[in-house]
PDB file of C-alpha atoms in Angstrom:
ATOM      1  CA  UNK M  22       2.960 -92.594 -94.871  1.00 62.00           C
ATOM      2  CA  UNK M  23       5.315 -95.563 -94.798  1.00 66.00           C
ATOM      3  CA  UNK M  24       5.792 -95.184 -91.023  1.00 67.00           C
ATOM      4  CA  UNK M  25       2.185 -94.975 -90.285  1.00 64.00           C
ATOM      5  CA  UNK M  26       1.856 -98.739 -92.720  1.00 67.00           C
ATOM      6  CA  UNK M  27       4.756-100.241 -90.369  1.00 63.00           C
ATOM      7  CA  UNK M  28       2.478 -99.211 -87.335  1.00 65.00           C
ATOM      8  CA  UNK M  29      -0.336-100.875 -88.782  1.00 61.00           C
ATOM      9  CA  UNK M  30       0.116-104.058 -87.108  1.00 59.00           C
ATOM     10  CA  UNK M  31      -0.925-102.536 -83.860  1.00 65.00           C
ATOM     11  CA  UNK M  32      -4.641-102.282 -83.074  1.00 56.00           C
ATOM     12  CA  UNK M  33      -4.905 -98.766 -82.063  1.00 61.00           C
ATOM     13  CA  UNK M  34      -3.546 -97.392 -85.280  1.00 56.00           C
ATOM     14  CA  UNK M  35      -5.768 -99.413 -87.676  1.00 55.00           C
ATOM     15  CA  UNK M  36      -8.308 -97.800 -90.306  1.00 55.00           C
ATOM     16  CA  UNK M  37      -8.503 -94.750 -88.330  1.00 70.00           C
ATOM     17  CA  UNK M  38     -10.291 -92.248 -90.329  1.00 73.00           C
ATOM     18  CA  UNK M  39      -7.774 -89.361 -89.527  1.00 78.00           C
ATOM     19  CA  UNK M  40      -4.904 -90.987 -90.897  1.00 77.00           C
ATOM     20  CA  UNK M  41      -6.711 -92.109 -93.603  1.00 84.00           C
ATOM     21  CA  UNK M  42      -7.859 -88.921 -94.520  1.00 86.00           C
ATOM     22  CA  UNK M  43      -4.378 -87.588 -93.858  1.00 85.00           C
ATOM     23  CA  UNK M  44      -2.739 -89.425 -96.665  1.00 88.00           C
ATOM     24  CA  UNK M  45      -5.577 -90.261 -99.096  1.00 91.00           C
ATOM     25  CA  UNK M  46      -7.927 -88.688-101.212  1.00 94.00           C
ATOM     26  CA  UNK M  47     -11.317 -89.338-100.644  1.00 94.00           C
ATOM     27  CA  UNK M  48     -11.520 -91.164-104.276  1.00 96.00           C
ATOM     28  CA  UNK M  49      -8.382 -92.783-103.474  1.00 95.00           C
ATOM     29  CA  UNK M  50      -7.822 -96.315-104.995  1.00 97.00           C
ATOM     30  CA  UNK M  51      -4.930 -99.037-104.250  1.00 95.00           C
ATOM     31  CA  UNK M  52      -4.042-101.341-107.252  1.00 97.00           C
ATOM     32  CA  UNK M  53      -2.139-104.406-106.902  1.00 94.00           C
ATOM     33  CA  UNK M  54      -0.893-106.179-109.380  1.00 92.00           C
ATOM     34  CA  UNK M  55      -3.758-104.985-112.060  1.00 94.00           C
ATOM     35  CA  UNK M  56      -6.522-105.804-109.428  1.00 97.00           C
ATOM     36  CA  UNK M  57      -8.698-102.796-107.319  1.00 97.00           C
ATOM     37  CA  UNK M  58      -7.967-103.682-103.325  1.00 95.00           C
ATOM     38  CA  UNK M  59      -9.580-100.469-102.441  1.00 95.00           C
ATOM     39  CA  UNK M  60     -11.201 -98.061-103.697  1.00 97.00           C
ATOM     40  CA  UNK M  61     -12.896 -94.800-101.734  1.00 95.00           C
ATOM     41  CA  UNK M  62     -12.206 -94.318 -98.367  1.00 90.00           C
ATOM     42  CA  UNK M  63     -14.590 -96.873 -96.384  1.00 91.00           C
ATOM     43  CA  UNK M  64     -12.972 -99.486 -98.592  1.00 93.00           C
ATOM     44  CA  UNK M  65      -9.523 -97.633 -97.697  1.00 90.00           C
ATOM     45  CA  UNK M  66     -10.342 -97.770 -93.902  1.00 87.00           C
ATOM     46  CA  UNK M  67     -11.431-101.387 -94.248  1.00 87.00           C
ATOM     47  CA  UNK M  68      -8.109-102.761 -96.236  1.00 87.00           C
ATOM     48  CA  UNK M  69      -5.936-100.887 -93.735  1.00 83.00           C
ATOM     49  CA  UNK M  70      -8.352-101.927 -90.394  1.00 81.00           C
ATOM     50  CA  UNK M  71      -7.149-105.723 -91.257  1.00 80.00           C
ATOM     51  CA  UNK M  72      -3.267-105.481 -90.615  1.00 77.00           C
ATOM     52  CA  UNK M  73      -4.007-105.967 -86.514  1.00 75.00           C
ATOM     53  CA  UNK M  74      -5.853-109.060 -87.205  1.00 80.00           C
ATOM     54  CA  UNK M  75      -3.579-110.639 -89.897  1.00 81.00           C
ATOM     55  CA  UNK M  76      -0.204-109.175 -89.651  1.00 82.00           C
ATOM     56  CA  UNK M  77       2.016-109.365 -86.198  1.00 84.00           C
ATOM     57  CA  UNK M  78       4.642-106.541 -87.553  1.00 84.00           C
ATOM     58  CA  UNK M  79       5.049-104.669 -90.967  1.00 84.00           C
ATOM     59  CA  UNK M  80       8.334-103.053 -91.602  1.00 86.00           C
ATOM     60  CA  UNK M  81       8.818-101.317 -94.687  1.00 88.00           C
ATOM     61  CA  UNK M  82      13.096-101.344 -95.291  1.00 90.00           C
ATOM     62  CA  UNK M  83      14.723 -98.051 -96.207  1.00 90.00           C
ATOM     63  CA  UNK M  84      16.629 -96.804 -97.568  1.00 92.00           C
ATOM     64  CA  UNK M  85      14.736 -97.240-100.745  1.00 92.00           C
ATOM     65  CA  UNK M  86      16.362 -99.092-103.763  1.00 94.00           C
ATOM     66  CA  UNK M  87      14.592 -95.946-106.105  1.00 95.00           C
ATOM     67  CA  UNK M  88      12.798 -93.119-105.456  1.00 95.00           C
ATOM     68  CA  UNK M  89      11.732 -90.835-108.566  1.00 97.00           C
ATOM     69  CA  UNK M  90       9.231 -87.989-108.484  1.00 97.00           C
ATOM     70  CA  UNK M  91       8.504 -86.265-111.068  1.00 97.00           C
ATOM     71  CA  UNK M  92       5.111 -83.664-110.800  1.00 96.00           C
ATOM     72  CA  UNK M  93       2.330 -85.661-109.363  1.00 97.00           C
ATOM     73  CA  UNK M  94       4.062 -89.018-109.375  1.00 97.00           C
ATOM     74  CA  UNK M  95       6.222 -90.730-106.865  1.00 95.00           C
ATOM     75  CA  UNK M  96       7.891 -93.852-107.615  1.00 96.00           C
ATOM     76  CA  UNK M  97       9.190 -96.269-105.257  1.00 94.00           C
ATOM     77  CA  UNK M  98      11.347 -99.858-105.255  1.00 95.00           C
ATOM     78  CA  UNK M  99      11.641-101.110-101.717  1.00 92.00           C
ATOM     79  CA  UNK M 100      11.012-104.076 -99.649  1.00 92.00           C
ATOM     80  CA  UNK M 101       8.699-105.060 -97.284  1.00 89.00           C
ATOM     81  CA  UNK M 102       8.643-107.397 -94.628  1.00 88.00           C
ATOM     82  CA  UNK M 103       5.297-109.020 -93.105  1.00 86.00           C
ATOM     83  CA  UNK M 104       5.074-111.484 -89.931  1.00 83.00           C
ATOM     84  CA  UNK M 105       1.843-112.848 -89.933  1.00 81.00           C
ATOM     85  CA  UNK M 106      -0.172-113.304 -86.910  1.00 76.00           C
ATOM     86  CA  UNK M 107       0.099-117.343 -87.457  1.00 70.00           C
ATOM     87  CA  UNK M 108       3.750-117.435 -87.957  1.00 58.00           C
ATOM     88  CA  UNK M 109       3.625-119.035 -91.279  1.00 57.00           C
ATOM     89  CA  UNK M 110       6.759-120.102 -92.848  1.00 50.00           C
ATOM     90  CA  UNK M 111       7.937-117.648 -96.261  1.00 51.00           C
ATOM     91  CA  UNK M 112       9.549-119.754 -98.833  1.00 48.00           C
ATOM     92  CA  UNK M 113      13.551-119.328 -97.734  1.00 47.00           C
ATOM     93  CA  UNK M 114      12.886-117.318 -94.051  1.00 51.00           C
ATOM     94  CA  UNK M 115      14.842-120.125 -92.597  1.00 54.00           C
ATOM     95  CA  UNK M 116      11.282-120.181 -89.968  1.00 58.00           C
ATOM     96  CA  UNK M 117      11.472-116.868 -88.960  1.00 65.00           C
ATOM     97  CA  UNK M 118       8.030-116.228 -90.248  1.00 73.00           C
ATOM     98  CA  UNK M 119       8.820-113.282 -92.015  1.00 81.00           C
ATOM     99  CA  UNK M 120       7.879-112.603 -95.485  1.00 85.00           C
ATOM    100  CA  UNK M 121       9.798-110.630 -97.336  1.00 89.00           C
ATOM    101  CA  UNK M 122       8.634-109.046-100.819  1.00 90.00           C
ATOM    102  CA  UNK M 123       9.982-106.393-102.876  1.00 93.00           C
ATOM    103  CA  UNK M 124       7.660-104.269-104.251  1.00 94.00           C
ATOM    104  CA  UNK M 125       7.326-101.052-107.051  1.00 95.00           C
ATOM    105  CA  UNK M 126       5.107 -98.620-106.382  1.00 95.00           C
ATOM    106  CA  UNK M 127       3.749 -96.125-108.405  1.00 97.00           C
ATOM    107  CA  UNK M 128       1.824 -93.451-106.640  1.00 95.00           C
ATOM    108  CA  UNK M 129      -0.448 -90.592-108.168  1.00 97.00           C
ATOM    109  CA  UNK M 130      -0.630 -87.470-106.024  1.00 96.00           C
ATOM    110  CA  UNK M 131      -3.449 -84.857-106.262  1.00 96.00           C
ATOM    111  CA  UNK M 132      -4.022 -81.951-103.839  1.00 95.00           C
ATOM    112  CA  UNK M 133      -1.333 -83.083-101.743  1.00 93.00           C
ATOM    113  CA  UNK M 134      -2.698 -86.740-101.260  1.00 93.00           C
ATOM    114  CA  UNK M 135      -2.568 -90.183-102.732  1.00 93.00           C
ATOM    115  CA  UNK M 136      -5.342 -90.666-105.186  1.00 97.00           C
ATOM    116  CA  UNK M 137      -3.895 -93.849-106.445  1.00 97.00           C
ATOM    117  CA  UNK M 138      -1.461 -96.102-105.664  1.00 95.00           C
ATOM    118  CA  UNK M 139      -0.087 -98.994-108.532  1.00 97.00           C
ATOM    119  CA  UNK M 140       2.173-101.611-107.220  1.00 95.00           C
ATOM    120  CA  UNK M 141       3.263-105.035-107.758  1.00 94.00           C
ATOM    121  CA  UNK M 142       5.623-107.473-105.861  1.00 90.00           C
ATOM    122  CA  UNK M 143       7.657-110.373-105.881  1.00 88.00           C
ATOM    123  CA  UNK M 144       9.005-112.592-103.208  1.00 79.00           C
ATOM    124  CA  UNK M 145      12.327-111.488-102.668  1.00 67.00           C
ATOM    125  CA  UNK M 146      15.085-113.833-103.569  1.00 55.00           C
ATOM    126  CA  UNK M 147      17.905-112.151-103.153  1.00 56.00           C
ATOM    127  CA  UNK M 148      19.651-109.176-105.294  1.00 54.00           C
ATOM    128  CA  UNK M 149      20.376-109.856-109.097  1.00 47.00           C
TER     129      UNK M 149
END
């Protein structure tokens, strides 16, 4: 699923259904930082159908900092970077454009797809 996010950026591969469909369950909800972003799959197609318009490239990093699963839950620790179509300035890109987060993710698996994903991220500053 990660590879198909880090594609996102590209119009053709936006909020199609199939994929969509593919990974999620049709009940499926994203969660970020205690907030709903999506919830069902029209909401799913519409949160994903954005990235062409407001992100130039996606690339999620691996190999993972964690990866747990345990049953129906997957957890993962990795960054992501994000190049937004305007080029803004992250704090400390040195004006690449790039912003670069690290993010947990907590995702709930149910007939073989995601029916939720919990996550929360930080600007990454470096490894403590």
């Amino acid at each position: 699923m990660f590879t198909w996010i880090s594609g996102l950026s590209e119009a053709e591969n936006a909020g199609t259904l199939d994929d969509i469909h593919r990974f999620w369950a049709a009940d499926a909800r994203i969660i970020t930082a205690g907030h709903v972003r999506a919830a069902g799959i029209e909401e799913l197609r519409k949160h994903f159908g954005i990235y062409p318009q407001q992100y130039e490239e996606v690339e999620i990093r691996e190999p993972y900092y964690t990866y747990l699963e345990s049953g129906d839950e997957v957890v993962i620790e990795y960054d992501i970077l994000i190049r937004g179509r305007r080029h803004e300035d992250a704090v400390g890109d040195g004006g690449t454009g790039w912003q670069e987060f690290r993010v947990i993710a907590i995702f709930s698996i149910t007939d073989g797809r995601i029916s939720e994903m919990r996550q929360v991220s930080g600007v990454r500053a470096g490894d403590a």
